[in-house]
XYZ file of C-alpha atoms in Angstrom:
309
model
C 0.000 0.000 0.000
C 2.778 2.361 0.874
C 4.694 1.279 -2.205
C 1.678 2.002 -4.441
C 1.181 5.452 -2.987
C 4.862 6.171 -3.313
C 4.903 5.157 -6.971
C 1.851 7.284 -7.664
C 3.519 10.253 -6.078
C 6.604 9.676 -8.151
C 4.574 9.223 -11.404
C 2.446 12.371 -11.004
C 5.291 14.849 -11.678
C 6.312 12.863 -14.729
C 2.710 13.028 -16.068
C 2.572 16.749 -15.466
C 5.912 17.186 -17.145
C 4.750 15.119 -20.143
C 1.493 17.133 -20.434
C 3.349 20.417 -20.305
C 5.615 19.140 -23.035
C 2.783 18.381 -25.469
C 0.573 21.310 -24.405
C 2.003 23.757 -26.995
C 1.316 21.208 -29.696
C -2.298 20.860 -28.553
C -2.733 24.627 -28.388
C -1.295 25.018 -31.883
C -3.635 22.359 -33.229
C -6.620 24.071 -31.584
C -5.662 27.455 -33.019
C -5.161 25.937 -36.461
C -8.606 24.321 -36.279
C -10.184 27.646 -35.273
C -8.489 29.474 -38.138
C -9.599 26.850 -40.665
C -13.167 26.994 -39.338
C -13.259 30.797 -39.524
C -11.878 30.721 -43.059
C -14.539 28.228 -44.043
C -17.244 30.471 -42.620
C -15.865 33.552 -44.358
C -15.580 31.630 -47.630
C -19.168 30.506 -47.302
C -20.318 34.066 -46.629
C -18.315 35.361 -49.568
C -19.759 32.661 -51.791
C -23.268 33.789 -50.822
C -22.676 37.430 -51.849
C -20.026 37.319 -54.559
C -22.692 37.223 -57.296
C -24.382 40.369 -55.956
C -23.141 43.514 -57.721
C -23.107 46.901 -55.990
C -24.182 49.738 -58.297
C -23.225 53.378 -57.679
C -23.543 56.676 -59.535
C -20.453 55.951 -61.643
C -21.406 52.428 -62.738
C -25.192 52.653 -63.098
C -24.921 52.840 -66.907
C -23.906 49.161 -66.865
C -27.610 48.454 -66.344
C -28.302 49.571 -69.920
C -26.674 46.423 -71.329
C -27.940 42.896 -70.802
C -30.540 41.641 -68.335
C -30.563 42.793 -64.717
C -32.544 42.672 -61.513
C -31.638 45.602 -59.266
C -32.855 46.416 -55.762
C -32.870 49.854 -54.120
C -32.556 49.705 -50.346
C -31.392 51.629 -47.291
C -29.667 50.350 -44.129
C -32.326 51.871 -41.856
C -35.248 50.250 -43.727
C -36.743 47.217 -41.861
C -38.404 45.830 -45.003
C -35.065 46.013 -46.815
C -33.415 43.993 -44.054
C -36.112 41.330 -44.323
C -35.539 41.105 -48.071
C -31.760 40.718 -47.907
C -31.778 36.970 -47.251
C -34.045 36.192 -50.219
C -32.195 38.667 -52.437
C -28.785 37.161 -51.655
C -30.153 33.684 -52.301
C -31.574 34.893 -55.611
C -28.159 36.333 -56.512
C -26.677 32.828 -56.228
C -28.918 31.803 -59.129
C -27.843 34.658 -61.370
C -25.390 32.575 -63.408
C -27.901 29.790 -63.931
C -30.500 32.314 -65.098
C -27.942 34.195 -67.233
C -28.734 37.534 -65.587
C -27.015 39.935 -63.218
C -28.357 40.773 -59.768
C -27.441 44.125 -58.233
C -28.266 46.402 -55.321
C -28.143 50.166 -54.749
C -27.763 51.894 -51.393
C -29.810 55.087 -51.739
C -28.155 56.701 -48.719
C -24.761 56.502 -50.418
C -26.161 57.261 -53.892
C -28.930 59.872 -53.554
C -28.630 60.837 -57.209
C -29.748 57.360 -58.283
C -32.811 57.516 -56.052
C -33.845 60.658 -57.934
C -32.881 59.312 -61.346
C -35.040 56.198 -60.818
C -37.785 58.073 -58.903
C -37.540 55.766 -55.905
C -40.459 56.725 -53.643
C -40.690 53.507 -51.588
C -38.163 51.048 -50.192
C -37.292 48.452 -51.205
C -37.855 49.081 -54.926
C -36.943 46.425 -57.496
C -36.435 46.964 -61.235
C -36.081 44.460 -64.040
C -33.891 45.710 -66.893
C -33.642 44.164 -70.340
C -31.375 45.923 -72.873
C -32.082 49.356 -71.427
C -35.845 48.811 -70.974
C -36.828 49.273 -67.324
C -39.806 47.619 -65.637
C -40.903 47.899 -62.023
C -41.213 44.568 -60.204
C -44.335 44.445 -58.048
C -44.715 40.707 -57.398
C -44.016 38.600 -54.296
C -40.585 39.066 -52.782
C -39.243 35.575 -52.419
C -36.356 33.750 -54.047
C -38.572 31.333 -55.978
C -40.800 34.177 -57.174
C -37.778 36.101 -58.430
C -36.515 33.030 -60.275
C -39.924 32.370 -61.827
C -40.246 36.031 -62.862
C -37.022 35.809 -64.876
C -37.144 32.187 -66.034
C -40.771 32.307 -67.248
C -40.328 35.825 -68.666
C -43.196 37.219 -66.648
C -41.590 40.616 -67.033
C -42.991 40.754 -70.580
C -46.467 41.182 -69.052
C -45.403 44.382 -67.281
C -45.499 47.732 -69.043
C -42.070 49.366 -69.331
C -41.251 52.684 -67.744
C -42.410 55.554 -70.032
C -39.808 57.491 -71.970
C -40.151 60.666 -69.897
C -39.325 58.636 -66.757
C -36.458 56.706 -68.311
C -33.364 56.992 -66.078
C -31.183 57.964 -69.037
C -33.460 60.808 -70.220
C -32.315 64.457 -69.864
C -35.126 65.399 -67.485
C -34.301 62.556 -65.099
C -30.662 63.637 -65.199
C -31.779 67.063 -63.985
C -33.861 65.418 -61.237
C -30.812 63.413 -60.168
C -28.771 66.618 -59.861
C -31.498 68.179 -57.721
C -31.502 65.140 -55.422
C -27.740 65.345 -55.066
C -28.006 69.060 -54.333
C -30.651 68.470 -51.667
C -28.484 65.831 -49.977
C -25.516 68.206 -50.101
C -27.561 70.943 -48.430
C -28.798 68.521 -45.776
C -25.274 67.328 -44.979
C -24.027 70.918 -44.708
C -26.929 71.825 -42.443
C -26.179 68.870 -40.155
C -22.515 69.840 -40.066
C -23.280 73.452 -39.164
C -25.771 72.522 -36.447
C -24.112 69.464 -34.901
C -20.396 70.172 -35.276
C -19.992 73.907 -35.834
C -22.594 74.819 -33.211
C -24.588 77.163 -35.464
C -28.255 77.594 -34.389
C -30.825 75.936 -36.592
C -32.606 79.207 -37.384
C -29.324 80.760 -38.531
C -28.567 77.795 -40.786
C -32.056 77.877 -42.301
C -31.838 81.645 -42.809
C -28.490 81.330 -44.552
C -29.727 78.664 -46.963
C -32.942 80.638 -47.588
C -30.925 83.747 -48.488
C -28.685 81.766 -50.811
C -31.743 80.231 -52.484
C -33.375 83.645 -53.023
C -30.162 85.132 -54.407
C -29.651 82.266 -56.836
C -33.312 82.495 -57.887
C -33.004 86.211 -58.631
C -29.837 85.756 -60.669
C -31.286 82.808 -62.568
C -34.539 84.678 -63.247
C -32.622 87.692 -64.552
C -30.689 85.574 -67.025
C -33.848 83.754 -68.133
C -35.633 87.069 -68.806
C -32.642 88.346 -70.796
C -32.564 85.193 -72.887
C -36.318 85.360 -73.568
C -36.097 89.034 -74.590
C -33.217 88.201 -76.858
C -34.910 85.250 -78.522
C -38.462 86.668 -78.563
C -38.170 90.486 -78.633
C -41.328 92.444 -77.767
C -40.503 95.729 -79.641
C -40.821 96.338 -83.406
C -38.141 94.615 -85.363
C -36.159 96.594 -87.975
C -36.788 95.582 -91.544
C -34.117 93.265 -92.806
C -32.834 94.006 -96.304
C -31.801 91.050 -98.343
C -28.616 91.880 -100.226
C -29.364 89.507 -103.065
C -32.961 90.544 -103.519
C -32.504 94.208 -102.543
C -32.322 95.475 -106.129
C -35.378 93.481 -107.138
C -37.361 94.875 -104.237
C -36.223 98.406 -105.112
C -37.260 97.962 -108.746
C -40.631 96.664 -107.670
C -41.047 99.619 -105.380
C -40.116 102.066 -108.189
C -42.582 100.418 -110.546
C -45.311 100.696 -107.957
C -44.533 104.384 -107.450
C -44.620 105.056 -111.216
C -47.896 103.206 -111.591
C -49.340 105.215 -108.740
C -48.254 108.484 -110.398
C -49.828 107.413 -113.681
C -53.067 106.579 -111.940
C -53.037 109.963 -110.201
C -52.400 111.758 -113.525
C -55.228 109.893 -115.204
C -57.583 110.722 -112.376
C -56.607 114.403 -112.499
C -56.995 114.515 -116.310
C -60.426 112.913 -116.122
C -61.488 115.445 -113.497
C -60.323 118.312 -115.734
C -62.233 116.956 -118.734
C -65.306 116.553 -116.615
C -65.006 120.169 -115.398
C -64.643 121.521 -118.947
C -67.675 119.583 -120.099
C -69.689 121.026 -117.236
C -68.608 124.583 -118.218
C -69.609 124.014 -121.876
C -72.979 122.694 -120.871
C -73.579 125.712 -118.616
C -72.698 128.130 -121.490
C -75.091 126.411 -123.845
C -77.817 126.692 -121.244
C -77.323 130.444 -120.963
C -77.435 130.859 -124.738
C -80.643 128.904 -125.027
C -82.268 131.165 -122.453
C -81.422 134.334 -124.485
C -82.993 133.214 -127.721
C -81.638 130.010 -128.846
C -79.460 129.262 -131.747
C -81.796 131.012 -134.386
C -81.339 134.354 -132.689
C -77.649 133.921 -132.791
C -77.741 133.209 -136.515
C -79.785 136.370 -137.162
C -77.366 138.441 -135.165
C -74.516 136.940 -137.087
C -76.171 137.735 -140.391
C -76.805 141.293 -139.281
C -73.238 141.842 -138.336
C -71.790 140.020 -141.349
C -70.410 142.447 -144.006
C -71.396 140.229 -146.937
C -75.008 140.346 -145.876
C -74.907 144.134 -145.579
C -73.446 144.468 -149.113
C -76.166 142.354 -150.629
C -78.819 144.457 -148.938
C -77.346 147.686 -150.396
C -77.396 146.267 -153.941
């Protein structure tokens, strides 16, 4: 009994020494296993999202080529968070369906939210060779796959031309959205970091807006007056047809003078005829034409000579 206890006491230090000798090896193996497991998890996560393409304001024109399904979301949107699992699973099928699956963060790309007129989140678009259609069906992986595989998108009316993201008017809307986000960020900076009162920040932006409006209105009025003048316009003389116009004008003046001369001549003839008629009337009152003949015979010298003979 004493011998057994003595041997156990002697063997315990050797066991401890042996354990301490192999302990670093065990720790290294455990660390290696943990690293391999973490790498496997990260690889699995990467595999689940590597087919999902992030679209921004510089790369959004890639949507105009090929077939796409694109989702607009925001980090603070609860419905967007609920959709992420199904959307990532749908992205894994993108190669099998021969399409590209993308997402857009509207908080980081406010210009795209204005360009696509995103009024609700999440918003999903189907794009086929630059033709955009709004997806309004169920939001599940199988429904997304069926929508693309069965070409159900052909039953949806495309976005009208005046709302097309690549149209000039939507480009202007995108710039206004970017400007509004810029103003909001500056306001938050002035109020939260610079310590400027809110009323002072609002007053400053209101003054800037009024000043820009006045300047812009002035230039618009000048352009309108220049393009559509309200006063009488000076007559433009055509160099090539100037001589022809002058000849026509001279001919018209000559014709007018001739007409005036004819009218004056006709008036003179009419006046002379009236005078002759008035003289004849006076003569008829005095005795008529027979009296005149008698007077003429009396005064004629030939008649007097005959009477004397």
